[in-house]
PDB file of C-alpha atoms in Angstrom:
ATOM      1  CA  UNK A   1     112.396  77.395 116.358  1.00 33.00           C
ATOM      2  CA  UNK A   2     113.197  75.699 113.154  1.00 34.00           C
ATOM      3  CA  UNK A   3     113.998  77.784 110.282  1.00 36.00           C
ATOM      4  CA  UNK A   4     111.206  78.241 107.821  1.00 35.00           C
ATOM      5  CA  UNK A   5     111.683  76.643 104.457  1.00 32.00           C
ATOM      6  CA  UNK A   6     109.045  78.652 102.822  1.00 32.00           C
ATOM      7  CA  UNK A   7     107.406  82.032 103.218  1.00 32.00           C
ATOM      8  CA  UNK A   8     104.468  81.152 105.328  1.00 28.00           C
ATOM      9  CA  UNK A   9     102.727  84.439 104.771  1.00 29.00           C
ATOM     10  CA  UNK A  10     100.744  85.479 101.615  1.00 29.00           C
ATOM     11  CA  UNK A  11     103.618  87.859 100.598  1.00 35.00           C
ATOM     12  CA  UNK A  12     106.551  87.194  98.384  1.00 33.00           C
ATOM     13  CA  UNK A  13     109.961  88.581  99.315  1.00 40.00           C
ATOM     14  CA  UNK A  14     109.776  91.349  96.524  1.00 41.00           C
ATOM     15  CA  UNK A  15     106.291  92.620  96.802  1.00 39.00           C
ATOM     16  CA  UNK A  16     103.036  92.132  98.459  1.00 37.00           C
ATOM     17  CA  UNK A  17     100.219  91.179  96.296  1.00 36.00           C
ATOM     18  CA  UNK A  18      97.390  93.065  94.963  1.00 38.00           C
ATOM     19  CA  UNK A  19      94.059  92.703  96.889  1.00 35.00           C
ATOM     20  CA  UNK A  20      91.099  91.361  94.744  1.00 33.00           C
ATOM     21  CA  UNK A  21      88.177  93.439  94.057  1.00 33.00           C
ATOM     22  CA  UNK A  22      89.814  96.595  92.926  1.00 36.00           C
ATOM     23  CA  UNK A  23      88.784  96.178  89.282  1.00 38.00           C
ATOM     24  CA  UNK A  24      92.218  96.555  88.029  1.00 48.00           C
ATOM     25  CA  UNK A  25      93.198  99.793  89.736  1.00 72.00           C
ATOM     26  CA  UNK A  26      96.776  99.973  91.007  1.00 86.00           C
ATOM     27  CA  UNK A  27      97.060 100.810  94.481  1.00 94.00           C
ATOM     28  CA  UNK A  28      99.738 103.251  95.757  1.00 97.00           C
ATOM     29  CA  UNK A  29     103.116 101.700  96.530  1.00 98.00           C
ATOM     30  CA  UNK A  30     105.117 101.926  99.807  1.00 99.00           C
ATOM     31  CA  UNK A  31     108.793 100.998  99.719  1.00 99.00           C
ATOM     32  CA  UNK A  32     110.099  99.106 102.669  1.00 99.00           C
ATOM     33  CA  UNK A  33     113.584  99.026 104.148  1.00 99.00           C
ATOM     34  CA  UNK A  34     114.711  96.282 106.404  1.00 98.00           C
ATOM     35  CA  UNK A  35     117.056  96.465 109.554  1.00 97.00           C
ATOM     36  CA  UNK A  36     120.840  95.781 109.552  1.00 96.00           C
ATOM     37  CA  UNK A  37     121.683  92.065 109.218  1.00 97.00           C
ATOM     38  CA  UNK A  38     118.308  91.215 107.565  1.00 98.00           C
ATOM     39  CA  UNK A  39     117.076  91.064 103.934  1.00 98.00           C
ATOM     40  CA  UNK A  40     113.855  91.466 101.951  1.00 98.00           C
ATOM     41  CA  UNK A  41     112.603  87.997 102.796  1.00 96.00           C
ATOM     42  CA  UNK A  42     112.922  88.324 106.530  1.00 97.00           C
ATOM     43  CA  UNK A  43     111.352  91.823 106.399  1.00 98.00           C
ATOM     44  CA  UNK A  44     108.444  90.577 104.318  1.00 97.00           C
ATOM     45  CA  UNK A  45     107.574  88.095 107.226  1.00 96.00           C
ATOM     46  CA  UNK A  46     108.005  90.818 109.767  1.00 96.00           C
ATOM     47  CA  UNK A  47     105.590  93.030 107.874  1.00 98.00           C
ATOM     48  CA  UNK A  48     102.767  90.383 107.847  1.00 97.00           C
ATOM     49  CA  UNK A  49     100.729  91.944 110.804  1.00 97.00           C
ATOM     50  CA  UNK A  50     100.772  95.381 109.203  1.00 98.00           C
ATOM     51  CA  UNK A  51      99.917  93.942 105.826  1.00 98.00           C
ATOM     52  CA  UNK A  52      96.712  92.319 107.182  1.00 97.00           C
ATOM     53  CA  UNK A  53      95.567  95.905 107.697  1.00 97.00           C
ATOM     54  CA  UNK A  54      96.881  97.765 104.669  1.00 97.00           C
ATOM     55  CA  UNK A  55      96.990  95.168 101.974  1.00 95.00           C
ATOM     56  CA  UNK A  56      93.630  96.343 100.510  1.00 95.00           C
ATOM     57  CA  UNK A  57      94.932  99.863 100.048  1.00 96.00           C
ATOM     58  CA  UNK A  58      98.629  99.634  99.410  1.00 97.00           C
ATOM     59  CA  UNK A  59     101.303  97.663  97.433  1.00 97.00           C
ATOM     60  CA  UNK A  60     104.412  97.146  99.670  1.00 98.00           C
ATOM     61  CA  UNK A  61     107.770  96.476  97.816  1.00 98.00           C
ATOM     62  CA  UNK A  62     110.363  95.180  99.995  1.00 98.00           C
ATOM     63  CA  UNK A  63     113.813  96.292  99.030  1.00 99.00           C
ATOM     64  CA  UNK A  64     117.135  94.616  99.869  1.00 98.00           C
ATOM     65  CA  UNK A  65     120.197  96.462 100.996  1.00 98.00           C
ATOM     66  CA  UNK A  66     123.407  96.040  98.894  1.00 98.00           C
ATOM     67  CA  UNK A  67     126.006  95.413 101.541  1.00 98.00           C
ATOM     68  CA  UNK A  68     126.818  91.973 103.197  1.00 97.00           C
ATOM     69  CA  UNK A  69     126.183  91.654 106.847  1.00 96.00           C
ATOM     70  CA  UNK A  70     126.239  89.218 109.812  1.00 95.00           C
ATOM     71  CA  UNK A  71     122.701  88.413 111.093  1.00 95.00           C
ATOM     72  CA  UNK A  72     121.236  91.225 112.974  1.00 92.00           C
ATOM     73  CA  UNK A  73     119.642  91.394 116.362  1.00 83.00           C
ATOM     74  CA  UNK A  74     116.712  88.961 116.658  1.00 83.00           C
ATOM     75  CA  UNK A  75     117.184  87.436 113.166  1.00 92.00           C
ATOM     76  CA  UNK A  76     118.473  84.149 114.599  1.00 89.00           C
ATOM     77  CA  UNK A  77     117.535  81.480 115.217  1.00 90.00           C
ATOM     78  CA  UNK A  78     114.026  81.928 113.615  1.00 89.00           C
ATOM     79  CA  UNK A  79     115.578  83.020 110.189  1.00 93.00           C
ATOM     80  CA  UNK A  80     118.598  80.473 110.347  1.00 91.00           C
ATOM     81  CA  UNK A  81     119.120  79.525 106.783  1.00 92.00           C
ATOM     82  CA  UNK A  82     117.382  82.601 105.265  1.00 94.00           C
ATOM     83  CA  UNK A  83     120.480  84.446 104.245  1.00 95.00           C
ATOM     84  CA  UNK A  84     122.566  86.024 102.978  1.00 97.00           C
ATOM     85  CA  UNK A  85     121.907  89.017 105.259  1.00 98.00           C
ATOM     86  CA  UNK A  86     122.530  92.563 104.203  1.00 98.00           C
ATOM     87  CA  UNK A  87     122.771  96.168 105.701  1.00 98.00           C
ATOM     88  CA  UNK A  88     122.386  99.674 104.307  1.00 98.00           C
ATOM     89  CA  UNK A  89     125.720 101.045 105.232  1.00 97.00           C
ATOM     90  CA  UNK A  90     128.933  99.821 104.041  1.00 92.00           C
ATOM     91  CA  UNK A  91     130.722  99.730 107.430  1.00 86.00           C
ATOM     92  CA  UNK A  92     129.775  99.224 110.981  1.00 83.00           C
ATOM     93  CA  UNK A  93     129.578 101.891 113.588  1.00 87.00           C
ATOM     94  CA  UNK A  94     130.581 101.519 117.308  1.00 88.00           C
ATOM     95  CA  UNK A  95     128.005 102.478 119.876  1.00 89.00           C
ATOM     96  CA  UNK A  96     130.214 105.148 121.146  1.00 89.00           C
ATOM     97  CA  UNK A  97     130.270 106.795 117.690  1.00 87.00           C
ATOM     98  CA  UNK A  98     126.580 106.319 117.502  1.00 91.00           C
ATOM     99  CA  UNK A  99     125.943 108.231 120.650  1.00 86.00           C
ATOM    100  CA  UNK A 100     128.599 110.805 119.727  1.00 83.00           C
ATOM    101  CA  UNK A 101     126.939 111.571 116.431  1.00 79.00           C
ATOM    102  CA  UNK A 102     130.146 110.601 114.530  1.00 82.00           C
ATOM    103  CA  UNK A 103     128.461 108.458 111.929  1.00 88.00           C
ATOM    104  CA  UNK A 104     128.150 109.437 108.240  1.00 92.00           C
ATOM    105  CA  UNK A 105     124.949 111.182 106.943  1.00 94.00           C
ATOM    106  CA  UNK A 106     125.878 110.269 103.212  1.00 96.00           C
ATOM    107  CA  UNK A 107     123.666 107.553 101.733  1.00 98.00           C
ATOM    108  CA  UNK A 108     125.721 105.286  99.560  1.00 98.00           C
ATOM    109  CA  UNK A 109     125.172 105.581  95.514  1.00 98.00           C
ATOM    110  CA  UNK A 110     124.264 101.941  95.516  1.00 98.00           C
ATOM    111  CA  UNK A 111     121.300 102.527  97.880  1.00 99.00           C
ATOM    112  CA  UNK A 112     120.163 105.655  96.022  1.00 99.00           C
ATOM    113  CA  UNK A 113     120.488 103.743  92.642  1.00 99.00           C
ATOM    114  CA  UNK A 114     118.261 101.074  94.053  1.00 99.00           C
ATOM    115  CA  UNK A 115     115.637 103.569  95.129  1.00 99.00           C
ATOM    116  CA  UNK A 116     115.713 105.449  91.867  1.00 99.00           C
ATOM    117  CA  UNK A 117     115.454 102.440  89.461  1.00 98.00           C
ATOM    118  CA  UNK A 118     112.643 100.980  91.767  1.00 99.00           C
ATOM    119  CA  UNK A 119     110.658 104.224  91.837  1.00 99.00           C
ATOM    120  CA  UNK A 120     110.934 104.653  88.006  1.00 98.00           C
ATOM    121  CA  UNK A 121     110.050 101.086  87.469  1.00 98.00           C
ATOM    122  CA  UNK A 122     106.781 101.379  89.336  1.00 98.00           C
ATOM    123  CA  UNK A 123     105.808 104.897  88.172  1.00 96.00           C
ATOM    124  CA  UNK A 124     106.498 103.987  84.549  1.00 96.00           C
ATOM    125  CA  UNK A 125     104.289 100.942  84.798  1.00 95.00           C
ATOM    126  CA  UNK A 126     101.306 102.948  85.989  1.00 95.00           C
ATOM    127  CA  UNK A 127     101.911 102.820  89.728  1.00 96.00           C
ATOM    128  CA  UNK A 128     102.837 105.562  92.133  1.00 96.00           C
ATOM    129  CA  UNK A 129     105.357 105.257  94.981  1.00 98.00           C
ATOM    130  CA  UNK A 130     103.765 107.494  97.685  1.00 98.00           C
ATOM    131  CA  UNK A 131     105.635 106.398 101.000  1.00 98.00           C
ATOM    132  CA  UNK A 132     108.245 104.545 102.996  1.00 99.00           C
ATOM    133  CA  UNK A 133     108.510 101.865 105.621  1.00 99.00           C
ATOM    134  CA  UNK A 134     111.687 101.542 107.654  1.00 99.00           C
ATOM    135  CA  UNK A 135     112.546  99.049 110.504  1.00 98.00           C
ATOM    136  CA  UNK A 136     115.619  99.621 112.564  1.00 98.00           C
ATOM    137  CA  UNK A 137     118.729 100.623 110.344  1.00 98.00           C
ATOM    138  CA  UNK A 138     116.086 101.018 107.458  1.00 99.00           C
ATOM    139  CA  UNK A 139     114.709 104.088 109.266  1.00 99.00           C
ATOM    140  CA  UNK A 140     118.048 106.006 108.539  1.00 99.00           C
ATOM    141  CA  UNK A 141     117.250 105.346 104.829  1.00 99.00           C
ATOM    142  CA  UNK A 142     113.597 106.534 105.269  1.00 99.00           C
ATOM    143  CA  UNK A 143     114.689 109.598 107.237  1.00 99.00           C
ATOM    144  CA  UNK A 144     117.247 110.497 104.476  1.00 99.00           C
ATOM    145  CA  UNK A 145     114.742 109.963 101.595  1.00 99.00           C
ATOM    146  CA  UNK A 146     112.230 112.057 103.481  1.00 99.00           C
ATOM    147  CA  UNK A 147     114.729 114.761 103.971  1.00 99.00           C
ATOM    148  CA  UNK A 148     115.729 114.568 100.403  1.00 98.00           C
ATOM    149  CA  UNK A 149     112.261 114.904  99.222  1.00 99.00           C
ATOM    150  CA  UNK A 150     111.863 117.998 101.450  1.00 98.00           C
ATOM    151  CA  UNK A 151     115.121 119.563 100.189  1.00 98.00           C
ATOM    152  CA  UNK A 152     114.153 118.919  96.708  1.00 98.00           C
ATOM    153  CA  UNK A 153     110.966 120.824  97.038  1.00 97.00           C
ATOM    154  CA  UNK A 154     112.851 123.604  98.802  1.00 96.00           C
ATOM    155  CA  UNK A 155     115.528 123.814  96.069  1.00 96.00           C
ATOM    156  CA  UNK A 156     112.721 123.709  93.432  1.00 96.00           C
ATOM    157  CA  UNK A 157     111.094 126.772  95.116  1.00 95.00           C
ATOM    158  CA  UNK A 158     114.376 128.509  94.783  1.00 91.00           C
ATOM    159  CA  UNK A 159     114.608 127.952  91.086  1.00 91.00           C
ATOM    160  CA  UNK A 160     117.412 125.220  91.337  1.00 90.00           C
ATOM    161  CA  UNK A 161     117.530 122.437  88.758  1.00 90.00           C
ATOM    162  CA  UNK A 162     115.971 119.265  90.374  1.00 94.00           C
ATOM    163  CA  UNK A 163     115.357 117.144  87.285  1.00 92.00           C
ATOM    164  CA  UNK A 164     117.789 114.480  88.836  1.00 94.00           C
ATOM    165  CA  UNK A 165     115.734 114.343  92.034  1.00 98.00           C
ATOM    166  CA  UNK A 166     112.216 113.398  90.513  1.00 96.00           C
ATOM    167  CA  UNK A 167     112.540 110.004  92.279  1.00 98.00           C
ATOM    168  CA  UNK A 168     112.424 111.749  95.705  1.00 98.00           C
ATOM    169  CA  UNK A 169     108.641 112.478  95.870  1.00 97.00           C
ATOM    170  CA  UNK A 170     106.983 110.976  98.938  1.00 98.00           C
ATOM    171  CA  UNK A 171     103.926 111.691 100.959  1.00 98.00           C
ATOM    172  CA  UNK A 172     104.707 109.844 104.179  1.00 98.00           C
ATOM    173  CA  UNK A 173     106.907 107.592 106.200  1.00 99.00           C
ATOM    174  CA  UNK A 174     106.653 104.987 108.864  1.00 99.00           C
ATOM    175  CA  UNK A 175     109.502 104.390 111.045  1.00 99.00           C
ATOM    176  CA  UNK A 176     109.568 101.440 113.525  1.00 99.00           C
ATOM    177  CA  UNK A 177     112.189 100.984 116.215  1.00 98.00           C
ATOM    178  CA  UNK A 178     114.310 103.710 114.662  1.00 98.00           C
ATOM    179  CA  UNK A 179     117.946 103.667 114.388  1.00 97.00           C
ATOM    180  CA  UNK A 180     120.615 106.373 115.493  1.00 96.00           C
ATOM    181  CA  UNK A 181     121.121 109.687 113.760  1.00 96.00           C
ATOM    182  CA  UNK A 182     121.740 111.089 111.286  1.00 96.00           C
ATOM    183  CA  UNK A 183     119.578 110.441 108.336  1.00 98.00           C
ATOM    184  CA  UNK A 184     121.422 109.031 105.212  1.00 98.00           C
ATOM    185  CA  UNK A 185     121.047 111.903 102.627  1.00 98.00           C
ATOM    186  CA  UNK A 186     120.956 110.819  98.873  1.00 98.00           C
ATOM    187  CA  UNK A 187     124.077 111.928  96.998  1.00 98.00           C
ATOM    188  CA  UNK A 188     122.110 113.360  94.281  1.00 98.00           C
ATOM    189  CA  UNK A 189     120.583 115.906  96.706  1.00 98.00           C
ATOM    190  CA  UNK A 190     124.037 116.867  98.040  1.00 96.00           C
ATOM    191  CA  UNK A 191     125.209 117.489  94.449  1.00 96.00           C
ATOM    192  CA  UNK A 192     122.057 119.457  93.650  1.00 96.00           C
ATOM    193  CA  UNK A 193     122.582 121.652  96.858  1.00 95.00           C
ATOM    194  CA  UNK A 194     126.171 122.397  95.821  1.00 94.00           C
ATOM    195  CA  UNK A 195     125.221 123.245  92.259  1.00 93.00           C
ATOM    196  CA  UNK A 196     122.148 125.553  93.440  1.00 92.00           C
ATOM    197  CA  UNK A 197     124.162 128.682  93.846  1.00 90.00           C
ATOM    198  CA  UNK A 198     122.941 129.218  97.208  1.00 92.00           C
ATOM    199  CA  UNK A 199     125.270 130.740  99.880  1.00 93.00           C
ATOM    200  CA  UNK A 200     127.011 128.507 102.351  1.00 94.00           C
ATOM    201  CA  UNK A 201     124.691 129.862 105.248  1.00 95.00           C
ATOM    202  CA  UNK A 202     121.639 129.111 103.119  1.00 94.00           C
ATOM    203  CA  UNK A 203     122.805 125.543 102.496  1.00 94.00           C
ATOM    204  CA  UNK A 204     123.590 124.869 106.114  1.00 94.00           C
ATOM    205  CA  UNK A 205     120.158 126.016 106.947  1.00 95.00           C
ATOM    206  CA  UNK A 206     118.413 123.879 104.557  1.00 96.00           C
ATOM    207  CA  UNK A 207     120.597 120.862 105.785  1.00 95.00           C
ATOM    208  CA  UNK A 208     119.637 121.523 109.296  1.00 95.00           C
ATOM    209  CA  UNK A 209     115.884 122.043 108.816  1.00 97.00           C
ATOM    210  CA  UNK A 210     113.997 119.212 110.498  1.00 98.00           C
ATOM    211  CA  UNK A 211     111.762 116.861 108.414  1.00 99.00           C
ATOM    212  CA  UNK A 212     108.209 118.101 108.292  1.00 98.00           C
ATOM    213  CA  UNK A 213     106.715 115.565 105.992  1.00 98.00           C
ATOM    214  CA  UNK A 214     104.230 113.296 107.759  1.00 98.00           C
ATOM    215  CA  UNK A 215     105.962 110.438 109.547  1.00 99.00           C
ATOM    216  CA  UNK A 216     104.556 107.802 112.184  1.00 99.00           C
ATOM    217  CA  UNK A 217     107.190 106.591 114.692  1.00 99.00           C
ATOM    218  CA  UNK A 218     106.879 103.467 116.763  1.00 99.00           C
ATOM    219  CA  UNK A 219     109.099 103.274 119.771  1.00 98.00           C
ATOM    220  CA  UNK A 220     109.134 100.029 121.720  1.00 98.00           C
ATOM    221  CA  UNK A 221     109.221 100.659 125.435  1.00 98.00           C
ATOM    222  CA  UNK A 222     111.235  97.314 125.919  1.00 98.00           C
ATOM    223  CA  UNK A 223     113.508  98.090 122.974  1.00 97.00           C
ATOM    224  CA  UNK A 224     117.187  98.044 123.988  1.00 95.00           C
ATOM    225  CA  UNK A 225     117.883 100.419 121.039  1.00 95.00           C
ATOM    226  CA  UNK A 226     115.200 103.027 122.104  1.00 97.00           C
ATOM    227  CA  UNK A 227     117.729 105.617 122.823  1.00 97.00           C
ATOM    228  CA  UNK A 228     118.898 105.422 119.204  1.00 97.00           C
ATOM    229  CA  UNK A 229     115.499 105.903 117.759  1.00 98.00           C
ATOM    230  CA  UNK A 230     114.592 108.610 120.081  1.00 98.00           C
ATOM    231  CA  UNK A 231     117.873 110.495 118.935  1.00 97.00           C
ATOM    232  CA  UNK A 232     116.859 110.416 115.366  1.00 98.00           C
ATOM    233  CA  UNK A 233     113.336 111.563 116.217  1.00 98.00           C
ATOM    234  CA  UNK A 234     114.411 114.371 118.437  1.00 98.00           C
ATOM    235  CA  UNK A 235     117.206 115.670 116.212  1.00 97.00           C
ATOM    236  CA  UNK A 236     115.587 115.286 112.789  1.00 98.00           C
ATOM    237  CA  UNK A 237     111.931 115.267 112.864  1.00 99.00           C
ATOM    238  CA  UNK A 238     109.306 117.990 113.550  1.00 98.00           C
ATOM    239  CA  UNK A 239     106.553 116.802 115.846  1.00 98.00           C
ATOM    240  CA  UNK A 240     103.225 118.193 115.542  1.00 96.00           C
ATOM    241  CA  UNK A 241     100.000 118.171 113.416  1.00 94.00           C
ATOM    242  CA  UNK A 242     100.582 117.189 109.928  1.00 94.00           C
ATOM    243  CA  UNK A 243     104.218 116.275 110.671  1.00 98.00           C
ATOM    244  CA  UNK A 244     105.497 113.561 112.893  1.00 99.00           C
ATOM    245  CA  UNK A 245     103.429 111.372 115.185  1.00 98.00           C
ATOM    246  CA  UNK A 246     105.290 109.326 118.011  1.00 99.00           C
ATOM    247  CA  UNK A 247     103.922 106.255 119.721  1.00 99.00           C
ATOM    248  CA  UNK A 248     105.507 104.555 122.647  1.00 98.00           C
ATOM    249  CA  UNK A 249     104.135 100.994 122.854  1.00 98.00           C
ATOM    250  CA  UNK A 250     104.804  97.885 124.936  1.00 97.00           C
ATOM    251  CA  UNK A 251     107.061  95.982 122.852  1.00 97.00           C
ATOM    252  CA  UNK A 252     110.740  95.080 122.081  1.00 96.00           C
ATOM    253  CA  UNK A 253     112.695  95.577 118.894  1.00 96.00           C
ATOM    254  CA  UNK A 254     109.895  94.352 116.579  1.00 96.00           C
ATOM    255  CA  UNK A 255     106.894  95.375 114.627  1.00 97.00           C
ATOM    256  CA  UNK A 256     103.719  96.171 116.597  1.00 97.00           C
ATOM    257  CA  UNK A 257     102.034  92.847 117.737  1.00 95.00           C
ATOM    258  CA  UNK A 258      98.511  94.131 118.762  1.00 97.00           C
ATOM    259  CA  UNK A 259      95.893  94.343 115.877  1.00 97.00           C
ATOM    260  CA  UNK A 260      94.671  97.739 117.066  1.00 98.00           C
ATOM    261  CA  UNK A 261      98.186  99.299 116.926  1.00 98.00           C
ATOM    262  CA  UNK A 262      98.565  98.084 113.244  1.00 98.00           C
ATOM    263  CA  UNK A 263      95.058  99.496 112.602  1.00 98.00           C
ATOM    264  CA  UNK A 264      96.110 102.747 114.016  1.00 98.00           C
ATOM    265  CA  UNK A 265      99.087 102.905 111.678  1.00 98.00           C
ATOM    266  CA  UNK A 266      96.863 101.992 108.684  1.00 97.00           C
ATOM    267  CA  UNK A 267      94.255 104.599 109.642  1.00 97.00           C
ATOM    268  CA  UNK A 268      97.007 107.190 109.817  1.00 98.00           C
ATOM    269  CA  UNK A 269      98.478 106.140 106.322  1.00 98.00           C
ATOM    270  CA  UNK A 270      95.093 106.512 104.689  1.00 96.00           C
ATOM    271  CA  UNK A 271      94.307 109.784 106.395  1.00 96.00           C
ATOM    272  CA  UNK A 272      97.593 111.408 105.373  1.00 96.00           C
ATOM    273  CA  UNK A 273      97.337 110.118 101.854  1.00 92.00           C
ATOM    274  CA  UNK A 274      93.758 111.472 101.596  1.00 89.00           C
ATOM    275  CA  UNK A 275      95.008 114.925 102.729  1.00 68.00           C
ATOM    276  CA  UNK A 276      98.040 115.019 100.463  1.00 64.00           C
ATOM    277  CA  UNK A 277      96.876 113.039  97.290  1.00 60.00           C
ATOM    278  CA  UNK A 278      95.623 116.231  95.606  1.00 49.00           C
ATOM    279  CA  UNK A 279      98.909 118.040  96.280  1.00 52.00           C
ATOM    280  CA  UNK A 280     101.277 115.184  94.986  1.00 46.00           C
ATOM    281  CA  UNK A 281     101.096 116.382  91.390  1.00 44.00           C
ATOM    282  CA  UNK A 282     102.124 119.982  92.345  1.00 44.00           C
ATOM    283  CA  UNK A 283     105.007 118.838  94.351  1.00 43.00           C
ATOM    284  CA  UNK A 284     106.450 116.498  91.561  1.00 41.00           C
ATOM    285  CA  UNK A 285     108.701 119.355  90.188  1.00 40.00           C
TER     286      UNK A 285
END
C-alpha cells in the first residue's frame, strides 16, 4: 500500500479534536503511548476506530517517545515515509531476556519529564488528565504510570512527601496488545520511596503489590507477542471487579477492528470514570 501523504483521519498527530455540542466544556483527557518503532502520527491513525466511539467524551493526546528506533512490527509498508520512528526505552532487549524477566523496570527521566510537562500543561489550562492508553511497548509505560499512581497514594497514606508526584493521578488505563514485563516505574516514585523512611521490607512489599487501578486489557488471539502481554497482565495486574478486565479477541497485533469491541471499551471507560470521578479530588494529594 502506498504511504499516506496526509493524515486521512479527523485527528492531528498531537491531539484528537473536541466534539461539537459540548458548549465549551473541556472533556477529560487520555494520554496515548505508541508502540516501539512507531510515533505519534502512526498511533493517531491506529486509534481512529476507537476514537469514533469515544471522541464525544474524551480528548486523546498522542505522545511521542524520545528515543530513535527502526520501524516496528507492522509499521511498514503502510507508514513508509512517516518517520522518524521512536521507542520508549533507550536500548533494545532480546527475546530471551524478555522471557527471563531481565529487562529494566526503570522509566527513563526523559519519558517521565514528557508525561509530567504534558499533564501540567493540560491541567493548568482547565483540562484534566484522567487516563492512559498504551499499545505494544507503550503498555509498559502505562503499567508503570498506573503503578506509580498507586504507589503515590500509598506513600501519601503513610505521611510521605509526594509533592513531586502530583502528575501521577489517573483513574484508568487501556492496554492493547501488551508488551513484556516489568512495568517502567517513574524515577520520581523510586526517589520518593527511598526518601519515605519505610523499612526495606515495606518498600519491597509496596513495589511488589499488583496494580489495582481499573485497566482494560486487549489480547489478540493471533498476536505473535501474546505471551509478552499475558506475562505483564499475570505478573503485575490484579484481575477482578473494579480492577483489571481482560478480553481475548480474534485479532493480531493491532487495535480492535470490530465496532462492538471499540464500543465495549468506550462503555467501560465511561463506567469507570463515572464511578471514580467523585474520588479523583480526594486522591490528588
